[in-house]
Amino acid sequence: MKKRLSSFLIFCLFNSFALAELPNDKMGVIGTLPVPYPDHWLLVQDASFFHMLNGKLIVLDAEQKTRNEQYKGTFDNSLIASIAVAKTKPEIYVYETFYTRGNRGTRTDVVTIYDKASLSPLGEIIIPGAKRASMIMSDYTIRLIDDEKLLLLYNFTPSTSVAVVDTVNRKMLSEVSLPSCSLIYPTGKRGFSSICSDASMISIQLDKNGKVKSRNKIASFFDIDADALFERPAMINGIAYFPTFNGNLREVDLKGDKAVPGDSWSLVTSQERAANWRPGGMQLSSADSAGNMYLLMHKDGAEGTHKNPGSEVWVFDVVKRKRVKQIPLQLPGFVIEVSKDKSPWLYVTNVEMNIDVYDAKTGEHIRTLSDFGQESPFKLFSAN
Amino acid sequence: MKWFDNVTESVSRKVAQNSSRRSFLSGLGTALIGGAVIPILPVARAADAHGGGQATAPIDGELDDPASCDYWRNCSIDGFLCSCCGGTSTSCPPGTEMSPITWIGTCKNPHDGKDYIISYNDCCGKTSCGNCFCNTNVLDRPTYRPHTANDINWCLGTESAAYHCTVTLVLGVATKKA
């Protein structure tokens, strides 16, 4: 009897295990991302400098503590693309170059439109002429304007021009030639300005069809040899704040139809100037939603140190023209970005090519985003 | 990514062991693989300062070594030295194409004390060389003055815009800084 009972119990136990078997998984399930992305998500452009065909954009959640939780997805881009992340719609625009045989063959320049949720292409717009500017990435080689209905693309052959793209109907509208002027600084209702090689500027307004409505030349207003403007300003409330090589800040008002150069003021005290504290780096400036400018700074600056990593990030109230904070970095960095929410985070690509995350208000180091498959993370985009 | 940890350790060790930026850089160049350290000179300078070391002047021999970032012609270079890529400081590696359009620097020849105009021609058509990356920026200026800007890929007017390495050609004695 005992033996039968134990056999029965073993049978029941076996059966209970059988009941706990896993159901079959569905095949072909693909993840998607929440849109809009949460405030502290970060988009990292890896230039893949040692094999530029294989650039990529990586989406990270900086709130998470582990690398596996941080990594949300990625997509490819080719030959150091220019990338613009839309704020008002779930799209990312990638201006890139392909050859039919890898690095050789027939060239195609194209704007690939990616969906933020699926990280997959939604469409593409071919840009003719093989003119795309191939250079270290910047917010000012590609720019959305006119409530993100138009996309402007910088071309360099070395003749310069700007291609105008309709993002609603996904077609190229026009190409605006520039007279030895470079880059794209959004200006006025539907226009842009460019800096020219003689330190002047040109401002251009467009009509709805992307045709030139007005052109205005702004006379030369700085000295490129003595104290050049960095080409990557912080944009705050329609004003471009250009740091200079020697540690000054030049304001250029871009709210109207044409650029209006304003004052230049010192970012450093006389003591700091004597110690040669200077701005430097690649993506060296950013801004928060309260209107503060963040700037990478290094000591012992000299001719040729303007791309050196900064040991500190200095924060300026640009209206009061006053420094409000100094954030010493754990490791020197050369790329910074600040999130635009009310509790802003400061992201810094450091000299080990990892990304340090700081509380921008307190300067406290929160964590390091490291070893997530990146090689040369030269451009950071806050999700908000 | 164990190799990356090794890189960090190697950098720290080199900083500790060498007061010479030269030695430090050659160690760094050996240790770093892949795209881990792009702006190698600025990065190395910063790492040097961070580690407590003080950057030192170039060792004389390296001013004449075309495979050194401190080779006198390399004062405003941003890329891979063709001398380390199967070419020389004045010739491109096999199978590449030299760009006819360039940026220029003005570098002092330590032997005659004269400033020379240097044309930095990119060699194009293959993937990045990956060896001997240098980024020195004396008299480099932003890309709105293109002819002195080394942030631009100057593989222009070539069959392919793929960047491989850079050569340094003397164009003449400078009468004033470019």
Coordinates of C-alpha atoms in Angstrom, one line a residue:
Chain A
M1 CA 0.0 0.0 0.0
K2 CA 2.8 2.3 1.0
K3 CA 4.5 1.7 -2.3
R4 CA 1.4 2.5 -4.3
L5 CA 0.9 5.7 -2.4
S6 CA 4.5 6.8 -3.0
S7 CA 4.1 6.0 -6.7
F8 CA 0.9 8.0 -6.8
L9 CA 2.7 11.0 -5.2
I10 CA 5.6 10.8 -7.6
F11 CA 3.1 10.7 -10.5
C12 CA 1.3 13.8 -9.1
L13 CA 4.7 15.6 -8.7
F14 CA 5.7 14.8 -12.2
N15 CA 2.3 16.0 -13.5
S16 CA 2.6 19.2 -11.6
F17 CA 6.0 19.8 -13.3
A18 CA 4.4 19.0 -16.6
L19 CA 1.7 21.6 -16.0
A20 CA 4.4 24.2 -15.3
E21 CA 6.0 23.8 -18.7
L22 CA 6.6 27.1 -20.6
P23 CA 4.3 28.0 -23.4
N24 CA 5.8 28.2 -26.9
D25 CA 7.1 31.7 -27.8
K26 CA 5.8 33.7 -30.7
M27 CA 8.3 34.1 -33.5
G28 CA 9.1 37.4 -35.1
V29 CA 8.4 39.7 -32.2
I30 CA 10.3 43.0 -32.6
G31 CA 10.6 45.6 -29.9
T32 CA 9.6 49.3 -30.2
L33 CA 10.5 52.3 -28.2
P34 CA 8.1 54.8 -26.4
V35 CA 7.7 58.1 -28.3
P36 CA 8.4 60.7 -27.2
Y37 CA 11.5 59.4 -25.5
P38 CA 11.7 60.0 -21.8
D39 CA 13.6 63.1 -20.7
H40 CA 16.9 61.4 -19.8
W41 CA 17.3 59.3 -22.9
L42 CA 20.3 60.1 -24.9
L43 CA 21.1 59.6 -28.6
V44 CA 24.8 58.9 -29.2
Q45 CA 26.3 59.3 -32.7
D46 CA 29.3 57.0 -33.1
A47 CA 31.4 58.3 -36.0
S48 CA 33.2 55.0 -36.3
F49 CA 36.3 57.0 -37.3
F50 CA 38.4 54.0 -38.0
H51 CA 35.8 52.5 -40.4
M52 CA 33.4 55.3 -41.4
L53 CA 31.1 53.2 -43.5
N54 CA 29.8 51.7 -40.2
G55 CA 28.6 54.7 -38.2
K56 CA 25.7 54.3 -35.9
L57 CA 23.3 56.1 -33.7
I58 CA 22.7 54.4 -30.3
V59 CA 19.7 55.2 -28.1
L60 CA 20.5 55.0 -24.3
D61 CA 18.4 55.4 -21.2
A62 CA 20.7 57.3 -18.9
E63 CA 18.4 56.7 -15.9
Q64 CA 19.2 53.0 -15.8
K65 CA 22.0 51.6 -13.7
T66 CA 23.1 48.7 -15.8
R67 CA 24.4 48.7 -19.4
N68 CA 21.8 46.1 -20.5
E69 CA 19.0 48.3 -19.2
Q70 CA 20.6 51.5 -20.7
Y71 CA 20.8 50.2 -24.3
K72 CA 17.5 50.7 -26.1
G73 CA 18.5 50.3 -29.8
T74 CA 20.5 51.5 -32.7
F75 CA 20.6 52.2 -36.4
D76 CA 23.3 52.7 -39.1
N77 CA 24.6 55.7 -40.8
S78 CA 27.3 56.0 -43.4
L79 CA 30.5 58.2 -43.8
I80 CA 30.0 60.6 -40.8
A81 CA 26.4 61.5 -41.4
S82 CA 24.8 64.8 -40.4
I83 CA 21.8 64.0 -38.1
A84 CA 18.9 66.1 -37.0
V85 CA 16.4 64.8 -34.3
A86 CA 12.9 66.3 -34.7
K87 CA 11.3 67.6 -31.5
T88 CA 7.7 67.8 -32.7
K89 CA 7.4 64.6 -34.6
P90 CA 8.7 61.1 -34.2
E91 CA 11.4 61.3 -36.9
I92 CA 15.2 61.5 -37.2
Y93 CA 16.8 62.8 -40.4
V94 CA 20.2 61.4 -41.5
Y95 CA 22.1 63.0 -44.3
E96 CA 24.6 60.4 -45.4
T97 CA 26.6 59.1 -48.4
F98 CA 26.7 55.6 -49.9
Y99 CA 28.7 54.0 -52.7
T100 CA 27.5 51.0 -54.6
R101 CA 30.6 49.0 -53.7
G102 CA 31.3 50.1 -50.2
N103 CA 33.9 52.8 -50.4
R104 CA 33.9 52.8 -54.2
G105 CA 31.4 52.8 -57.1
T106 CA 28.5 55.2 -57.8
R107 CA 27.9 57.7 -55.1
T108 CA 24.4 58.5 -53.6
D109 CA 23.8 61.3 -51.1
V110 CA 20.5 60.8 -49.3
V111 CA 18.4 61.9 -46.4
T112 CA 17.2 58.8 -44.7
I113 CA 14.2 59.4 -42.4
Y114 CA 14.1 57.1 -39.4
D115 CA 11.2 56.4 -37.1
K116 CA 12.0 57.0 -33.4
A117 CA 9.8 54.1 -32.3
S118 CA 11.0 51.4 -34.6
L119 CA 14.5 52.8 -35.5
S120 CA 13.7 51.8 -39.1
P121 CA 13.7 53.9 -42.2
L122 CA 10.3 55.5 -43.1
G123 CA 11.5 57.0 -46.4
E124 CA 14.4 58.7 -48.1
I125 CA 15.1 61.8 -50.2
I126 CA 17.9 61.6 -52.8
I127 CA 20.0 64.8 -52.8
P128 CA 21.7 65.1 -56.3
G129 CA 25.1 66.4 -57.2
A130 CA 27.4 64.6 -54.7
K131 CA 27.8 67.8 -52.7
R132 CA 27.2 66.7 -49.1
A133 CA 29.7 68.3 -46.7
S134 CA 31.8 65.5 -45.1
M135 CA 33.2 66.8 -41.9
I136 CA 33.2 66.4 -38.1
M137 CA 29.5 66.4 -37.2
S138 CA 27.7 69.4 -35.9
D139 CA 24.3 70.8 -35.2
Y140 CA 25.0 73.4 -37.9
T141 CA 25.5 71.2 -40.9
I142 CA 21.8 70.1 -40.8
R143 CA 19.0 72.1 -39.3
L144 CA 15.2 71.9 -39.1
I145 CA 13.4 75.2 -39.4
D146 CA 9.8 76.6 -40.0
D147 CA 8.2 74.4 -37.3
E148 CA 10.2 71.5 -38.7
K149 CA 8.5 71.7 -42.1
L150 CA 11.8 72.5 -43.8
L151 CA 15.2 70.7 -43.4
L152 CA 18.4 72.6 -44.4
L153 CA 21.4 70.6 -45.5
Y154 CA 25.0 72.0 -45.8
N155 CA 27.0 71.2 -48.9
F156 CA 30.7 71.7 -49.5
T157 CA 32.6 70.7 -52.6
P158 CA 34.4 73.2 -51.7
S159 CA 31.8 75.5 -53.2
T160 CA 29.2 75.9 -50.5
S161 CA 25.4 75.7 -50.8
V162 CA 22.4 74.8 -48.7
A163 CA 19.8 72.2 -50.0
V164 CA 16.2 72.9 -48.8
V165 CA 14.0 69.9 -48.2
D166 CA 10.3 69.7 -47.6
T167 CA 9.9 67.2 -44.7
V168 CA 6.1 67.0 -45.0
N169 CA 6.1 65.9 -48.7
R170 CA 9.6 64.4 -48.4
K171 CA 11.1 66.1 -51.4
M172 CA 13.9 68.5 -52.2
L173 CA 12.7 72.0 -53.0
S174 CA 15.7 74.1 -53.9
E175 CA 19.5 74.7 -53.5
V176 CA 20.7 78.0 -52.3
S177 CA 24.3 79.0 -53.3
L178 CA 26.5 80.7 -50.8
P179 CA 29.3 83.2 -51.5
S180 CA 32.2 81.7 -49.6
C181 CA 30.0 81.3 -46.6
S182 CA 29.5 78.2 -44.4
L183 CA 27.1 76.3 -42.1
I184 CA 23.5 76.9 -41.1
Y185 CA 22.3 79.1 -38.2
P186 CA 18.5 79.3 -38.1
T187 CA 17.4 82.9 -38.5
G188 CA 14.0 84.5 -38.3
K189 CA 10.7 82.9 -39.3
R190 CA 11.9 80.8 -42.2
G191 CA 15.6 81.4 -42.9
F192 CA 19.2 80.9 -41.9
S193 CA 22.6 82.7 -41.7
S194 CA 26.0 81.5 -42.6
I195 CA 29.5 82.7 -41.5
C196 CA 31.7 83.8 -44.4
S197 CA 35.5 83.4 -44.8
D198 CA 36.1 87.1 -44.3
A199 CA 34.3 87.0 -40.9
S200 CA 31.1 88.5 -42.3
M201 CA 27.8 86.8 -42.4
I202 CA 24.9 86.4 -44.8
S203 CA 21.3 86.0 -43.8
I204 CA 18.7 84.4 -46.2
Q205 CA 15.0 84.2 -45.8
L206 CA 13.0 81.6 -47.8
D207 CA 9.4 81.4 -49.0
K208 CA 7.2 78.4 -48.3
N209 CA 8.5 76.8 -51.5
G210 CA 12.1 77.0 -50.4
K211 CA 12.9 79.8 -52.8
V212 CA 15.1 82.8 -51.7
K213 CA 12.9 85.6 -50.5
S214 CA 15.7 88.0 -49.2
R215 CA 19.4 88.1 -48.8
N216 CA 21.3 90.4 -46.4
K217 CA 25.0 90.7 -46.0
I218 CA 26.3 91.5 -42.5
A219 CA 29.7 93.2 -42.5
S220 CA 32.8 91.5 -41.1
F221 CA 32.6 91.8 -37.3
F222 CA 35.4 89.7 -35.8
D223 CA 39.1 88.7 -36.4
I224 CA 39.6 85.1 -37.4
D225 CA 43.3 85.1 -36.9
A226 CA 43.4 87.0 -33.5
D227 CA 40.3 85.6 -31.8
A228 CA 38.1 83.2 -34.0
L229 CA 34.6 82.4 -33.1
F230 CA 34.0 78.6 -32.5
E231 CA 31.6 77.5 -35.2
R232 CA 29.4 75.7 -32.6
P233 CA 27.5 78.3 -30.6
A234 CA 24.9 77.7 -27.8
M235 CA 21.5 78.7 -29.1
I236 CA 19.3 80.3 -26.4
N237 CA 16.0 82.1 -27.2
G238 CA 17.0 83.0 -30.8
I239 CA 20.4 84.3 -29.9
A240 CA 23.6 82.4 -30.9
Y241 CA 26.3 82.6 -28.2
F242 CA 29.6 82.0 -29.9
P243 CA 32.5 81.3 -27.6
T244 CA 35.9 82.5 -29.0
F245 CA 39.3 80.9 -29.0
N246 CA 40.6 83.4 -26.4
G247 CA 37.7 83.1 -23.9
N248 CA 35.2 85.7 -24.9
L249 CA 31.6 85.3 -25.9
R250 CA 30.1 87.0 -28.9
E251 CA 26.3 87.3 -29.1
V252 CA 24.5 87.3 -32.5
D253 CA 20.8 87.9 -32.5
L254 CA 19.1 85.6 -35.0
K255 CA 15.5 86.4 -34.2
G256 CA 14.8 88.8 -37.1
D257 CA 15.3 88.4 -40.9
K258 CA 19.0 89.0 -40.6
A259 CA 21.7 88.4 -38.1
V260 CA 22.6 91.2 -35.8
P261 CA 26.0 90.9 -34.1
G262 CA 26.0 92.1 -30.6
D263 CA 28.4 92.6 -27.7
S264 CA 31.4 90.5 -27.0
W265 CA 32.2 89.9 -23.3
S266 CA 34.8 88.0 -21.3
L267 CA 34.1 84.5 -20.0
V268 CA 37.1 84.6 -17.7
T269 CA 38.4 86.9 -15.0
S270 CA 41.7 88.6 -15.4
Q271 CA 43.3 86.0 -13.1
E272 CA 41.8 83.2 -15.2
R273 CA 42.9 84.9 -18.4
A274 CA 46.5 85.0 -17.0
A275 CA 46.3 81.3 -16.4
N276 CA 45.0 80.9 -20.0
W277 CA 41.7 79.3 -19.2
R278 CA 40.0 78.9 -22.6
P279 CA 37.1 77.1 -24.2
G280 CA 37.9 74.0 -26.2
G281 CA 36.7 70.7 -27.5
M282 CA 34.5 69.4 -30.3
Q283 CA 30.8 69.8 -29.3
L284 CA 32.0 72.3 -26.6
S285 CA 28.8 74.1 -25.7
S286 CA 25.2 73.4 -24.8
A287 CA 22.2 75.0 -23.0
D288 CA 19.5 74.0 -20.6
S289 CA 15.8 75.1 -20.8
A290 CA 16.4 77.8 -18.2
G291 CA 18.7 79.6 -20.6
N292 CA 22.0 78.8 -19.0
M293 CA 25.0 78.1 -21.3
Y294 CA 27.4 75.2 -20.6
L295 CA 30.9 75.4 -21.9
L296 CA 34.0 73.1 -21.8
M297 CA 37.1 74.9 -20.5
H298 CA 40.7 74.0 -20.2
K299 CA 43.7 75.7 -18.5
D300 CA 47.1 76.6 -20.0
G301 CA 45.5 77.3 -23.4
A302 CA 47.6 78.5 -26.3
E303 CA 47.5 78.6 -30.1
G304 CA 46.4 75.2 -31.2
T305 CA 44.7 74.0 -28.0
H306 CA 41.1 74.9 -29.1
K307 CA 40.2 71.3 -29.6
N308 CA 41.7 70.0 -26.4
P309 CA 39.4 68.4 -23.9
G310 CA 38.1 70.5 -21.0
S311 CA 38.8 69.6 -17.4
E312 CA 35.7 71.7 -16.3
V313 CA 32.3 72.7 -17.5
W314 CA 31.5 76.3 -16.7
V315 CA 27.8 77.4 -16.6
F316 CA 26.8 81.0 -17.5
D317 CA 23.7 83.0 -17.1
V318 CA 24.0 84.7 -20.5
V319 CA 21.4 87.4 -19.7
K320 CA 23.2 88.5 -16.5
R321 CA 26.6 87.8 -18.3
K322 CA 27.7 86.0 -15.2
R323 CA 29.2 82.6 -14.4
V324 CA 26.9 80.7 -12.1
K325 CA 28.7 77.4 -11.6
Q326 CA 31.9 75.5 -12.3
I327 CA 31.6 71.7 -12.7
P328 CA 35.0 69.9 -12.3
L329 CA 34.8 66.8 -14.5
Q330 CA 35.9 63.3 -13.3
L331 CA 37.7 62.9 -16.5
P332 CA 38.4 65.6 -19.1
G333 CA 35.8 65.7 -21.9
F334 CA 35.4 67.0 -25.4
V335 CA 31.7 66.7 -26.2
I336 CA 28.9 67.9 -24.0
E337 CA 25.1 67.9 -24.1
V338 CA 22.5 69.1 -21.6
S339 CA 18.9 67.7 -21.3
K340 CA 16.1 70.3 -21.6
D341 CA 13.9 69.2 -18.7
K342 CA 13.5 71.0 -15.4
S343 CA 16.0 68.6 -13.7
P344 CA 18.7 68.8 -16.4
W345 CA 21.5 66.3 -16.8
L346 CA 24.8 67.0 -18.3
Y347 CA 26.3 64.4 -20.6
V348 CA 30.1 64.4 -21.3
T349 CA 32.0 62.2 -23.7
N350 CA 35.3 61.8 -21.8
V351 CA 38.8 61.1 -23.0
E352 CA 38.2 57.3 -22.6
M353 CA 35.3 57.6 -25.0
N354 CA 32.8 56.8 -22.3
I355 CA 29.9 59.1 -21.4
D356 CA 29.8 60.7 -17.9
V357 CA 26.4 61.7 -16.6
Y358 CA 26.2 64.6 -14.1
D359 CA 23.3 66.4 -12.3
A360 CA 23.6 69.8 -14.1
K361 CA 22.2 71.7 -11.1
T362 CA 24.5 70.2 -8.4
G363 CA 27.4 69.1 -10.5
E364 CA 27.2 65.6 -8.9
H365 CA 28.5 62.7 -11.0
I366 CA 25.6 60.2 -11.3
R367 CA 27.1 57.4 -13.4
T368 CA 29.2 56.6 -16.5
L369 CA 27.7 55.0 -19.6
S370 CA 30.5 52.8 -20.7
D371 CA 31.4 49.9 -23.0
F372 CA 28.1 49.8 -24.9
G373 CA 29.8 49.1 -28.3
Q374 CA 30.8 52.7 -29.0
E375 CA 34.2 53.7 -30.4
S376 CA 34.1 57.4 -31.3
P377 CA 31.0 58.9 -29.8
F378 CA 31.5 62.4 -31.1
K379 CA 28.0 63.7 -31.1
L380 CA 25.3 63.6 -28.4
F381 CA 21.7 64.5 -28.6
S382 CA 19.4 64.9 -25.6
A383 CA 16.0 63.2 -26.3
N384 CA 14.1 66.3 -25.2
Chain B
M1 CA 35.3 45.0 -23.1
K2 CA 38.4 43.9 -21.4
W3 CA 40.6 45.4 -23.9
F4 CA 39.2 48.8 -23.1
D5 CA 40.0 48.3 -19.4
N6 CA 43.5 47.4 -20.5
V7 CA 43.7 50.6 -22.5
T8 CA 42.8 52.7 -19.4
E9 CA 45.3 50.8 -17.3
S10 CA 47.9 51.3 -19.9
V11 CA 47.3 55.0 -20.2
S12 CA 47.6 55.4 -16.4
R13 CA 50.7 53.4 -16.3
K14 CA 52.4 55.3 -19.1
V15 CA 51.5 58.6 -17.5
A16 CA 53.0 57.5 -14.3
Q17 CA 56.2 56.1 -15.9
N18 CA 56.9 58.8 -18.4
S19 CA 57.3 62.5 -18.0
S20 CA 57.9 62.7 -21.7
R21 CA 54.8 63.3 -23.8
R22 CA 56.7 61.6 -26.6
S23 CA 57.0 58.3 -24.9
F24 CA 53.6 58.6 -23.5
L25 CA 52.1 59.1 -26.9
S26 CA 54.0 56.2 -28.5
G27 CA 52.7 54.0 -25.7
L28 CA 49.2 55.2 -26.2
G29 CA 49.4 54.7 -29.9
T30 CA 50.5 51.1 -29.3
A31 CA 47.9 50.4 -26.7
L32 CA 44.8 51.9 -28.3
I33 CA 43.1 49.8 -31.0
G34 CA 40.0 50.5 -32.9
G35 CA 38.5 53.9 -32.7
A36 CA 39.0 54.3 -29.0
V37 CA 41.0 57.5 -29.0
I38 CA 40.5 59.8 -31.9
P39 CA 41.8 63.2 -30.9
I40 CA 44.9 61.5 -29.7
L41 CA 47.1 64.5 -29.1
P42 CA 44.6 66.7 -27.3
V43 CA 43.4 63.6 -25.4
A44 CA 46.9 62.7 -24.4
R45 CA 47.7 66.2 -23.3
A46 CA 44.6 66.1 -21.1
A47 CA 45.4 62.7 -19.8
D48 CA 48.9 63.9 -19.1
A49 CA 47.7 66.8 -17.1
H50 CA 45.1 64.7 -15.3
G51 CA 47.7 62.2 -14.3
G52 CA 49.9 64.9 -12.9
G53 CA 52.4 64.9 -15.6
Q54 CA 53.6 68.0 -17.4
A55 CA 53.7 68.0 -21.1
T56 CA 57.3 68.4 -22.4
A57 CA 58.8 69.8 -25.6
P58 CA 59.3 67.4 -28.5
I59 CA 62.4 65.3 -28.5
D60 CA 64.6 66.7 -31.3
G61 CA 64.6 63.5 -33.4
E62 CA 60.9 63.4 -33.6
L63 CA 60.8 66.8 -35.3
D64 CA 62.4 65.0 -38.2
D65 CA 60.5 61.7 -38.0
P66 CA 57.7 61.6 -40.6
A67 CA 56.0 58.9 -38.5
S68 CA 55.7 61.2 -35.5
C69 CA 52.9 63.6 -34.7
D70 CA 55.7 66.1 -33.9
Y71 CA 57.3 65.9 -37.3
W72 CA 57.7 69.6 -38.1
R73 CA 55.4 69.5 -41.1
N74 CA 52.6 68.0 -39.0
C75 CA 51.8 71.2 -37.1
S76 CA 48.2 71.4 -38.2
I77 CA 47.3 67.9 -39.2
D78 CA 44.2 66.0 -38.3
G79 CA 44.2 62.4 -39.5
F80 CA 46.4 59.3 -40.1
L81 CA 50.0 59.9 -41.3
C82 CA 50.6 58.3 -44.7
S83 CA 54.1 57.5 -43.6
C84 CA 52.6 54.9 -41.3
C85 CA 50.1 53.6 -43.9
G86 CA 52.3 52.3 -46.7
G87 CA 53.1 55.7 -48.2
T88 CA 55.4 58.5 -47.2
S89 CA 55.0 62.0 -46.0
T90 CA 54.8 63.1 -49.6
S91 CA 53.2 60.1 -51.4
C92 CA 50.0 58.2 -51.0
P93 CA 49.8 54.4 -50.2
P94 CA 49.2 52.0 -53.1
G95 CA 45.7 52.0 -54.6
T96 CA 44.6 55.3 -53.1
E97 CA 44.0 58.7 -54.9
M98 CA 45.5 62.0 -53.7
S99 CA 43.0 64.8 -53.3
P100 CA 43.9 67.9 -55.4
I101 CA 42.0 70.1 -53.0
T102 CA 43.5 70.7 -49.6
W103 CA 43.8 72.8 -46.5
I104 CA 47.1 74.4 -45.6
G105 CA 49.1 75.1 -42.5
T106 CA 52.2 77.2 -41.8
C107 CA 54.9 75.2 -40.0
K108 CA 58.3 76.2 -38.8
N109 CA 61.3 74.1 -40.1
P110 CA 63.5 73.8 -37.1
H111 CA 66.6 73.5 -39.3
D112 CA 66.5 76.8 -41.1
G113 CA 64.0 78.6 -38.8
K114 CA 61.8 79.5 -41.8
D115 CA 58.0 79.1 -41.9
Y116 CA 56.8 76.9 -44.8
I117 CA 53.3 76.6 -46.3
I118 CA 52.3 73.0 -46.0
S119 CA 49.6 71.5 -48.1
Y120 CA 47.8 68.7 -46.3
N121 CA 46.5 66.4 -49.1
D122 CA 44.2 63.5 -48.2
C123 CA 44.7 60.1 -49.8
C124 CA 41.3 58.7 -50.6
G125 CA 39.3 55.7 -51.8
K126 CA 39.9 53.2 -49.0
T127 CA 38.8 52.9 -45.4
S128 CA 40.7 54.8 -42.7
C129 CA 44.3 53.7 -42.4
G130 CA 44.0 53.4 -38.6
N131 CA 47.7 53.9 -37.9
C132 CA 49.5 57.0 -36.5
F133 CA 46.5 59.3 -35.8
C134 CA 47.6 62.8 -35.1
N135 CA 45.6 66.0 -34.3
T136 CA 47.7 69.1 -34.0
N137 CA 45.9 72.3 -34.5
V138 CA 48.4 75.2 -34.8
L139 CA 46.7 77.9 -36.9
D140 CA 43.8 75.6 -37.6
R141 CA 40.6 77.7 -37.8
P142 CA 36.9 76.8 -38.0
T143 CA 35.3 75.5 -41.2
Y144 CA 33.9 78.8 -42.2
R145 CA 37.5 79.5 -43.3
P146 CA 37.9 76.2 -45.1
H147 CA 41.4 76.6 -46.4
T148 CA 42.8 76.5 -42.9
A149 CA 40.3 74.0 -41.4
N150 CA 41.3 70.4 -40.7
D151 CA 37.9 69.3 -39.5
I152 CA 36.8 68.8 -43.1
N153 CA 37.2 65.6 -45.0
W154 CA 39.2 66.9 -48.0
C155 CA 38.6 63.9 -50.2
L156 CA 37.1 66.2 -52.8
G157 CA 37.5 66.0 -56.5
T158 CA 38.4 62.3 -56.1
E159 CA 36.6 59.2 -57.3
S160 CA 35.6 58.3 -53.7
A161 CA 35.2 60.5 -50.6
A162 CA 36.5 57.7 -48.4
Y163 CA 39.3 59.1 -46.3
H164 CA 42.5 57.0 -45.8
C165 CA 45.5 59.2 -44.7
T166 CA 47.2 62.5 -45.2
V167 CA 50.5 63.7 -46.7
T168 CA 52.3 66.9 -46.1
L169 CA 53.7 68.7 -49.1
V170 CA 55.8 71.9 -49.0
L171 CA 54.3 74.6 -51.2
G172 CA 56.9 77.3 -50.5
V173 CA 58.2 79.6 -47.8
A174 CA 55.5 81.6 -46.1
T175 CA 55.8 85.4 -46.3
K176 CA 53.2 85.7 -43.6
K177 CA 51.1 83.3 -41.5
A178 CA 48.4 81.6 -43.6

